[in-house]
mmCIF file with all atom_site columns, C-alpha atoms in Angstrom:
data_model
loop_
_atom_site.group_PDB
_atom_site.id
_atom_site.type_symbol
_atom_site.label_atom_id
_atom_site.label_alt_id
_atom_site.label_comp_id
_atom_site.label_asym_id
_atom_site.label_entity_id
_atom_site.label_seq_id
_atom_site.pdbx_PDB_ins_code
_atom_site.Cartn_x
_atom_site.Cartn_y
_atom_site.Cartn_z
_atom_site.occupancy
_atom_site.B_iso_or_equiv
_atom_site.pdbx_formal_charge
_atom_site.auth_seq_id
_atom_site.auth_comp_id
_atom_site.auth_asym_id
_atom_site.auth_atom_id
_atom_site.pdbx_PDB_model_num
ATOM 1   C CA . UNK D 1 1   ? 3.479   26.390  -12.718 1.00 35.00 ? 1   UNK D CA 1
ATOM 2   C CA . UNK D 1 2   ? 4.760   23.439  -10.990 1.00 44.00 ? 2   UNK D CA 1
ATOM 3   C CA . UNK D 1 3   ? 6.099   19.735  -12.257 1.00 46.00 ? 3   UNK D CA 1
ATOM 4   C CA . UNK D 1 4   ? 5.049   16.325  -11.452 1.00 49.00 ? 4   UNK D CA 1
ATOM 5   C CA . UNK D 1 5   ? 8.472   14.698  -10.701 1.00 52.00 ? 5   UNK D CA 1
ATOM 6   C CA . UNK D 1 6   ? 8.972   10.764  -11.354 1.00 52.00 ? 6   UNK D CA 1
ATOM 7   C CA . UNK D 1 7   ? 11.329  8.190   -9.692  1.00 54.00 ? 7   UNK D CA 1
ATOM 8   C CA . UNK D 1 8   ? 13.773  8.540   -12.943 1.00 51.00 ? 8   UNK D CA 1
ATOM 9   C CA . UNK D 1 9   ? 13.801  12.565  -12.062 1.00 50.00 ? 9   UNK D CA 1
ATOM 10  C CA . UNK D 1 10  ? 11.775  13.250  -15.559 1.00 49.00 ? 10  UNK D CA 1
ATOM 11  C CA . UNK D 1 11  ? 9.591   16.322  -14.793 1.00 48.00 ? 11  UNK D CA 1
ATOM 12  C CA . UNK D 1 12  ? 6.560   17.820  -16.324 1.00 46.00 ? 12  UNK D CA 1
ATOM 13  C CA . UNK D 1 13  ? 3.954   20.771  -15.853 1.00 45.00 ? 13  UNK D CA 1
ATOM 14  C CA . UNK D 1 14  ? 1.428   20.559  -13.839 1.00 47.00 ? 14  UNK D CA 1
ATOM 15  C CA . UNK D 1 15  ? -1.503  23.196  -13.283 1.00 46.00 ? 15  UNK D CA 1
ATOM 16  C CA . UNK D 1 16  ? -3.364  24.257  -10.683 1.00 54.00 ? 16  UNK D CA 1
ATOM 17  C CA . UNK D 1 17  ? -1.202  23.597  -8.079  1.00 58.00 ? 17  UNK D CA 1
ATOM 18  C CA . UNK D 1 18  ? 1.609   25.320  -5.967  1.00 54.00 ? 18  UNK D CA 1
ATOM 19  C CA . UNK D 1 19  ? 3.273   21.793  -4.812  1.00 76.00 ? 19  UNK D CA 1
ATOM 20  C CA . UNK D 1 20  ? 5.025   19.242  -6.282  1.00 93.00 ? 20  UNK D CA 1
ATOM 21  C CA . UNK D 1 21  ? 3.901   15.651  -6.610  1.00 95.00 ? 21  UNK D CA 1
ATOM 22  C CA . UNK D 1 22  ? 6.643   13.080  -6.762  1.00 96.00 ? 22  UNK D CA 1
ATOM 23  C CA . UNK D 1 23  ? 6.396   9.401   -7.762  1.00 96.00 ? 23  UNK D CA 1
ATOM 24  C CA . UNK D 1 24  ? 8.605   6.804   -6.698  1.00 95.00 ? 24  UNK D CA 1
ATOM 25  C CA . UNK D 1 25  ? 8.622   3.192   -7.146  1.00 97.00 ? 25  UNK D CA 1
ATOM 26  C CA . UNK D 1 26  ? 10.307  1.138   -4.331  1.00 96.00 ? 26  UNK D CA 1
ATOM 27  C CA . UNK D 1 27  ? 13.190  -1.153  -5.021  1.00 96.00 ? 27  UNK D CA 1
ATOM 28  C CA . UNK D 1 28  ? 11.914  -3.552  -2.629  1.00 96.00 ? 28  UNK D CA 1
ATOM 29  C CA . UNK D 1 29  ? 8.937   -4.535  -4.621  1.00 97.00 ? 29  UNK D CA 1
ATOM 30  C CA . UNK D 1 30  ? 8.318   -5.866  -8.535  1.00 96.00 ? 30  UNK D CA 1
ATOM 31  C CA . UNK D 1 31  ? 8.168   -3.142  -10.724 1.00 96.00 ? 31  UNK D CA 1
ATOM 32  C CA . UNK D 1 32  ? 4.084   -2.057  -11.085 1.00 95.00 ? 32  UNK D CA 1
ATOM 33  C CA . UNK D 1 33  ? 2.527   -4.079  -13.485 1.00 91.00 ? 33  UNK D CA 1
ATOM 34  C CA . UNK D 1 34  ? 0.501   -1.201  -14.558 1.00 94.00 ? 34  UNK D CA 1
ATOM 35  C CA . UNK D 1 35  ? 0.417   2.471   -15.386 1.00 96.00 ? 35  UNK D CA 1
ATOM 36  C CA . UNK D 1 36  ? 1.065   3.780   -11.583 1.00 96.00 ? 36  UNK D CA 1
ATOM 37  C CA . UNK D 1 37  ? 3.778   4.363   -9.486  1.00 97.00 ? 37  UNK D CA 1
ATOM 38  C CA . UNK D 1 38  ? 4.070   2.301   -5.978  1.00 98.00 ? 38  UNK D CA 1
ATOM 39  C CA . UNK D 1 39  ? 4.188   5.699   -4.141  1.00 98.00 ? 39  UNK D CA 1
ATOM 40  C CA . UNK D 1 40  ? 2.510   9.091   -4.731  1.00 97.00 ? 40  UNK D CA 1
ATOM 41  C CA . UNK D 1 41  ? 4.460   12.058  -2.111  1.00 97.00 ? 41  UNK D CA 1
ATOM 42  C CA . UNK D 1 42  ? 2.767   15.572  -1.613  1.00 97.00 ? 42  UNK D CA 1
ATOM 43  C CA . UNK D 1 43  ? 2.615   17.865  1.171   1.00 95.00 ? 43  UNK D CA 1
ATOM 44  C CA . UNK D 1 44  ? 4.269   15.773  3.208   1.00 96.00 ? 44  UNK D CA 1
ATOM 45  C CA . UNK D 1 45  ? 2.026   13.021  2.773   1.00 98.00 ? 45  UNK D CA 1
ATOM 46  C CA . UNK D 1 46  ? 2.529   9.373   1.198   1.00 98.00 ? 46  UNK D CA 1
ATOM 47  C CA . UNK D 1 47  ? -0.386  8.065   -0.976  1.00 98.00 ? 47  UNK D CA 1
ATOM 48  C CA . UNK D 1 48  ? 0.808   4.429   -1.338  1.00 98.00 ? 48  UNK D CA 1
ATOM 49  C CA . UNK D 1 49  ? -0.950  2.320   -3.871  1.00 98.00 ? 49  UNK D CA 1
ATOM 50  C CA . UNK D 1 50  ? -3.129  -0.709  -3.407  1.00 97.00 ? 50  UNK D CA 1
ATOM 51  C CA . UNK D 1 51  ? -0.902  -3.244  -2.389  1.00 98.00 ? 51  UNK D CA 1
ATOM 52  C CA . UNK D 1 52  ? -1.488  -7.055  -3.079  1.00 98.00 ? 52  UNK D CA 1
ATOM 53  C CA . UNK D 1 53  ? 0.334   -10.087 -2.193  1.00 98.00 ? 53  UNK D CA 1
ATOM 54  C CA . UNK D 1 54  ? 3.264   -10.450 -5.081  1.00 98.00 ? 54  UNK D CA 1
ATOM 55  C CA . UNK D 1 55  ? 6.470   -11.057 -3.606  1.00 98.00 ? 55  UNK D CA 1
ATOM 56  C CA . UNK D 1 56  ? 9.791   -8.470  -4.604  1.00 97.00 ? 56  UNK D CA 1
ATOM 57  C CA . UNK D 1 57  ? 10.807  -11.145 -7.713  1.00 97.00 ? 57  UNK D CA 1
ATOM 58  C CA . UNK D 1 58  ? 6.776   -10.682 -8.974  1.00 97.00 ? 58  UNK D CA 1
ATOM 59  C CA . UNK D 1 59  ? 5.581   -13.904 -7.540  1.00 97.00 ? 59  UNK D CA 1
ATOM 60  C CA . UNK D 1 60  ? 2.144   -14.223 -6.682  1.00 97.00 ? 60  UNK D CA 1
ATOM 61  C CA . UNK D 1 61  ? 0.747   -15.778 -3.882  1.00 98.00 ? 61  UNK D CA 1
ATOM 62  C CA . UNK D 1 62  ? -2.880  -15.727 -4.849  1.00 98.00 ? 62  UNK D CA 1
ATOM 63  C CA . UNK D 1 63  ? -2.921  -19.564 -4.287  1.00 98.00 ? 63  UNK D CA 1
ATOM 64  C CA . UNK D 1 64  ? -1.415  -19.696 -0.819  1.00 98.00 ? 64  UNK D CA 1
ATOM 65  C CA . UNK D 1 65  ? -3.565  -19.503 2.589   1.00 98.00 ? 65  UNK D CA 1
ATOM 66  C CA . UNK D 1 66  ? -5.200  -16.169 3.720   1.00 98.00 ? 66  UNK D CA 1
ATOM 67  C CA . UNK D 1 67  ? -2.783  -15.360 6.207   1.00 98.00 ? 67  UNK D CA 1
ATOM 68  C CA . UNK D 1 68  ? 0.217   -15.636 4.205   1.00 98.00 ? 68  UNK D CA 1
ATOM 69  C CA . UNK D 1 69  ? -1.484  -13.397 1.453   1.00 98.00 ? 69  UNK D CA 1
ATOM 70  C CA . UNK D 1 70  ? -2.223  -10.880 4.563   1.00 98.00 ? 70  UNK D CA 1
ATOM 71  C CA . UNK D 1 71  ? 1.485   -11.211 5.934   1.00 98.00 ? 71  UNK D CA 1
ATOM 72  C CA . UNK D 1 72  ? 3.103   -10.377 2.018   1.00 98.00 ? 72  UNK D CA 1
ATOM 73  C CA . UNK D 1 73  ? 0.563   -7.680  1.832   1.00 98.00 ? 73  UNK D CA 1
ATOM 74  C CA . UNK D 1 74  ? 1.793   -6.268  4.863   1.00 98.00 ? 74  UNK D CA 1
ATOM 75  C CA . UNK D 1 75  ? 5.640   -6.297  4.010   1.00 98.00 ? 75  UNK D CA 1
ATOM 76  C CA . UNK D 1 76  ? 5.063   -4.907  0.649   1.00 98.00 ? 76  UNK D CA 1
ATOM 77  C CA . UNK D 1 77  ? 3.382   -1.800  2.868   1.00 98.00 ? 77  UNK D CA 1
ATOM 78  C CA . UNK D 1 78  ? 6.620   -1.936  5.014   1.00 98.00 ? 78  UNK D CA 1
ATOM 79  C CA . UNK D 1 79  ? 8.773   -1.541  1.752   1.00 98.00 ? 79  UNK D CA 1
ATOM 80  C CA . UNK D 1 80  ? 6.349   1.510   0.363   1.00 98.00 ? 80  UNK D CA 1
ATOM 81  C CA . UNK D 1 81  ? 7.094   3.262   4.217   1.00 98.00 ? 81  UNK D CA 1
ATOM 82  C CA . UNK D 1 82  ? 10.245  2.671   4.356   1.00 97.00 ? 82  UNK D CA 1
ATOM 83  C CA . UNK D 1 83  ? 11.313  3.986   0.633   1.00 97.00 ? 83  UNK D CA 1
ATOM 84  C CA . UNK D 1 84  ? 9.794   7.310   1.876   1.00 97.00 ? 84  UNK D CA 1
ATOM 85  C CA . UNK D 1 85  ? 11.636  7.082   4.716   1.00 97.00 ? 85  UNK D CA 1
ATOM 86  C CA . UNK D 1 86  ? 8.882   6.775   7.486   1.00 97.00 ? 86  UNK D CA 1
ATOM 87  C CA . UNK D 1 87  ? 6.886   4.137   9.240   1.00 97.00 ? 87  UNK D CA 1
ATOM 88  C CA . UNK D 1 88  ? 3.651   2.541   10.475  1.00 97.00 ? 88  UNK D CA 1
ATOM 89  C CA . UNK D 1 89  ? 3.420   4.541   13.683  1.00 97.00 ? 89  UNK D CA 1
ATOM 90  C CA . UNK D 1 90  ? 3.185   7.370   10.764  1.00 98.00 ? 90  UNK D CA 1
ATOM 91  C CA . UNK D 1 91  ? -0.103  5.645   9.017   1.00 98.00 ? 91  UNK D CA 1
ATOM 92  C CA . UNK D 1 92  ? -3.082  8.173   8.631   1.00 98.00 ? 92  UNK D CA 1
ATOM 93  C CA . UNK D 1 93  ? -5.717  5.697   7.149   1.00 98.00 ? 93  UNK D CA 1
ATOM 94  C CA . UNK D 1 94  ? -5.667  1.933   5.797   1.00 98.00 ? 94  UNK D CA 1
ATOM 95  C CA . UNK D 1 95  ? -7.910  1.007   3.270   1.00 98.00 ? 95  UNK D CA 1
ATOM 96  C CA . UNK D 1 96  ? -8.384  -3.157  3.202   1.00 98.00 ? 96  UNK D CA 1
ATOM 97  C CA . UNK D 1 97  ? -10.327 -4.955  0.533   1.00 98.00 ? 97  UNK D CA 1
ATOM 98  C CA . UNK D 1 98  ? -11.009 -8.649  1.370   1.00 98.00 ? 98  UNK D CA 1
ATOM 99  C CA . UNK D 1 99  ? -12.528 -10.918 -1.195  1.00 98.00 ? 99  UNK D CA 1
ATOM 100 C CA . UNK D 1 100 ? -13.846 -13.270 1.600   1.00 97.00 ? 100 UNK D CA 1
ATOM 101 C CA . UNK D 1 101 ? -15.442 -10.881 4.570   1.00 96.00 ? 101 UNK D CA 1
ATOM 102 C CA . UNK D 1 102 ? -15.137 -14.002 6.963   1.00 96.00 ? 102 UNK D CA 1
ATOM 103 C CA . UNK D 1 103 ? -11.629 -13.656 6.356   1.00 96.00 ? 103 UNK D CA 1
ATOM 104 C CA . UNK D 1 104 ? -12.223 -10.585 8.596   1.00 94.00 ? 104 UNK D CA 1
ATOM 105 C CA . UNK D 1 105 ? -11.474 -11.884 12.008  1.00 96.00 ? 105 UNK D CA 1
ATOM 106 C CA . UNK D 1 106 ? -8.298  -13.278 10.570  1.00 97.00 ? 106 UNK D CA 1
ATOM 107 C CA . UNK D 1 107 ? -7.174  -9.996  8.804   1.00 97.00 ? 107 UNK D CA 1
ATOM 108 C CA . UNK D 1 108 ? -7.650  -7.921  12.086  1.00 97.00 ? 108 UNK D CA 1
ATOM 109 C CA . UNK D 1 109 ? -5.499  -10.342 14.372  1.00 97.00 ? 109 UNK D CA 1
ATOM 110 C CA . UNK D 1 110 ? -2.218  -9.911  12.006  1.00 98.00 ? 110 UNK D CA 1
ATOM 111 C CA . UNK D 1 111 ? -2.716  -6.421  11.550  1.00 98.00 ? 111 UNK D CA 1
ATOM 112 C CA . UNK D 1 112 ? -3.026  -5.358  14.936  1.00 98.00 ? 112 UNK D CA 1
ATOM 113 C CA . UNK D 1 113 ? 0.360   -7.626  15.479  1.00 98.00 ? 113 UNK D CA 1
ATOM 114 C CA . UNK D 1 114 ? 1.474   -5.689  12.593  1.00 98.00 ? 114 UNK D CA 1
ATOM 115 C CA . UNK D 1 115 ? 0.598   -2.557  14.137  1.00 97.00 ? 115 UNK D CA 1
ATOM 116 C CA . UNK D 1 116 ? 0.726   -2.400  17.774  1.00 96.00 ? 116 UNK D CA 1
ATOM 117 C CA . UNK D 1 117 ? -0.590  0.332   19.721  1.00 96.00 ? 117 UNK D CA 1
ATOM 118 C CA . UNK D 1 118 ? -0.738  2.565   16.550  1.00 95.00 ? 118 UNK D CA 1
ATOM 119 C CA . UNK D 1 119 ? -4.806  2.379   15.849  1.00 97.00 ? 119 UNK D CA 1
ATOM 120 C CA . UNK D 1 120 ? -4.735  4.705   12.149  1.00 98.00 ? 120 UNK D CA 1
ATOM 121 C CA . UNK D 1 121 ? -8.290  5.324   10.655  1.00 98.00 ? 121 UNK D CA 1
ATOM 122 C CA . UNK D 1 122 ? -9.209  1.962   8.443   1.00 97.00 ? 122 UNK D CA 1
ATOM 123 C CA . UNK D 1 123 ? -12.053 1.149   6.263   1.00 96.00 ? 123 UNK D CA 1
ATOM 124 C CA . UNK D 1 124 ? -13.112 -2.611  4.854   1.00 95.00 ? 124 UNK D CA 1
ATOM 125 C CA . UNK D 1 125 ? -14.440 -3.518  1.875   1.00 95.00 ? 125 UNK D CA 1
ATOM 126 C CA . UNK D 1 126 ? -16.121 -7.001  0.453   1.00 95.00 ? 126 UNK D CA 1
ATOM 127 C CA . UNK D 1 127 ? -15.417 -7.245  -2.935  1.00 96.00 ? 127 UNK D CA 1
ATOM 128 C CA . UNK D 1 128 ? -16.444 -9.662  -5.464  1.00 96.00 ? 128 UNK D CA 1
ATOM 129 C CA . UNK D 1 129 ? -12.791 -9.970  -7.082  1.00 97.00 ? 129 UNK D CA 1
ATOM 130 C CA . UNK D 1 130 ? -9.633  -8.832  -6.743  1.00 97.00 ? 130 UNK D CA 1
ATOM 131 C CA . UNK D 1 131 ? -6.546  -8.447  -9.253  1.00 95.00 ? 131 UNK D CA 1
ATOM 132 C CA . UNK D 1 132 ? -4.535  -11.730 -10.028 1.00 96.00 ? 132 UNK D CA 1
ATOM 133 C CA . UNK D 1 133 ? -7.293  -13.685 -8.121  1.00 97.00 ? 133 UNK D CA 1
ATOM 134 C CA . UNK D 1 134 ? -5.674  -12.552 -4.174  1.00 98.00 ? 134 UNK D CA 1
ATOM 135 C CA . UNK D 1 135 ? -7.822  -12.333 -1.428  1.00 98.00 ? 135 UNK D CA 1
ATOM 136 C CA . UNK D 1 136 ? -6.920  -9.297  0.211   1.00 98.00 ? 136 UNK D CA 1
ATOM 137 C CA . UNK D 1 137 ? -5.867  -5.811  -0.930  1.00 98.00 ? 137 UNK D CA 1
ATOM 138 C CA . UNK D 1 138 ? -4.446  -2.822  1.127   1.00 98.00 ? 138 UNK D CA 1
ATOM 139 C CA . UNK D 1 139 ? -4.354  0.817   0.235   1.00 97.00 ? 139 UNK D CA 1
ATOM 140 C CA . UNK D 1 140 ? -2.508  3.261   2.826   1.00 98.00 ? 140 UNK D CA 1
ATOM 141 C CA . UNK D 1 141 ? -1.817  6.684   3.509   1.00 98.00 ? 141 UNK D CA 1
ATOM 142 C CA . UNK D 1 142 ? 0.868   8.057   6.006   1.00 98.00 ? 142 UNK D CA 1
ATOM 143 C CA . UNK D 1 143 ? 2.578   11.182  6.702   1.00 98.00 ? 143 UNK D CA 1
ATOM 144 C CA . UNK D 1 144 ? 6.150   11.573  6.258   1.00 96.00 ? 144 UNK D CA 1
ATOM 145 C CA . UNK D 1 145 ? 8.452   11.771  9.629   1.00 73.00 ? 145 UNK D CA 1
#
């Protein structure tokens, strides 16, 4: 039997499953406000959780223009990579939910600054309302380096 380890190294059994899956929180970003870890690791692969624009002392910047939202969103993915020690160029598939789909155009321009040449699969989503009232969301997966 294996263990689900945490980011404070507590362990417990897990069935069904060869592998462990580790946890971690990054120290760049406010603590989740939720039941859920920032980062989920197995098999070499990063899971990092839906990311929305709160700043690293828990401020959030649902009231501030699109592209600002967008830009925090984006750093708070830069602080998930780089607590599990890899990068963007390492992103498998980006998952973006916009509350606003003519915010679209505006989305795609900073990420593929963001981003560069590295073109991971992405999806988009409208949705009707997102957490804390923000207008964009980002869920990510990347391999470890």
């Amino acid at each position: 039997m294996s263990t689900v380890e945490t980011a404070t190294g507590d362990s417990r059994p897990r069935t069904g499953d060869t592998a462990s899956i580790i946890t971690l929180d990054s120290a760049r970003l406010a603590p989740p406000a939720g039941h859920y870890s920032h980062i989920a690791v197995h098999r070499g692969v990063a899971y990092i959780s839906d990311q929305l624009p709160v700043t690293p002392d828990g401020s959030c910047l649902a009231d501030e223009p699109f592209e600002t939202q967008v830009q925090q969103v984006l750093r708070n993915l830069d602080a998930c990579l780089a607590t599990v020690d890899t990068s963007r160029e390492r992103l498998i598939s980006v998952t973006v939910h916009v509350t606003d789909i003519g915010d679209w155009p505006a989305f795609d321009r900073l990420y593929q600054d963001w981003l560069g040449a590295n073109r991971p699969a992405r999806a988009v989503a409208g949705a009707h309302e997102l957490h804390y009232g923000s207008a964009v969301e980002v869920h990510a997966i990347a391999a470890l380096d």
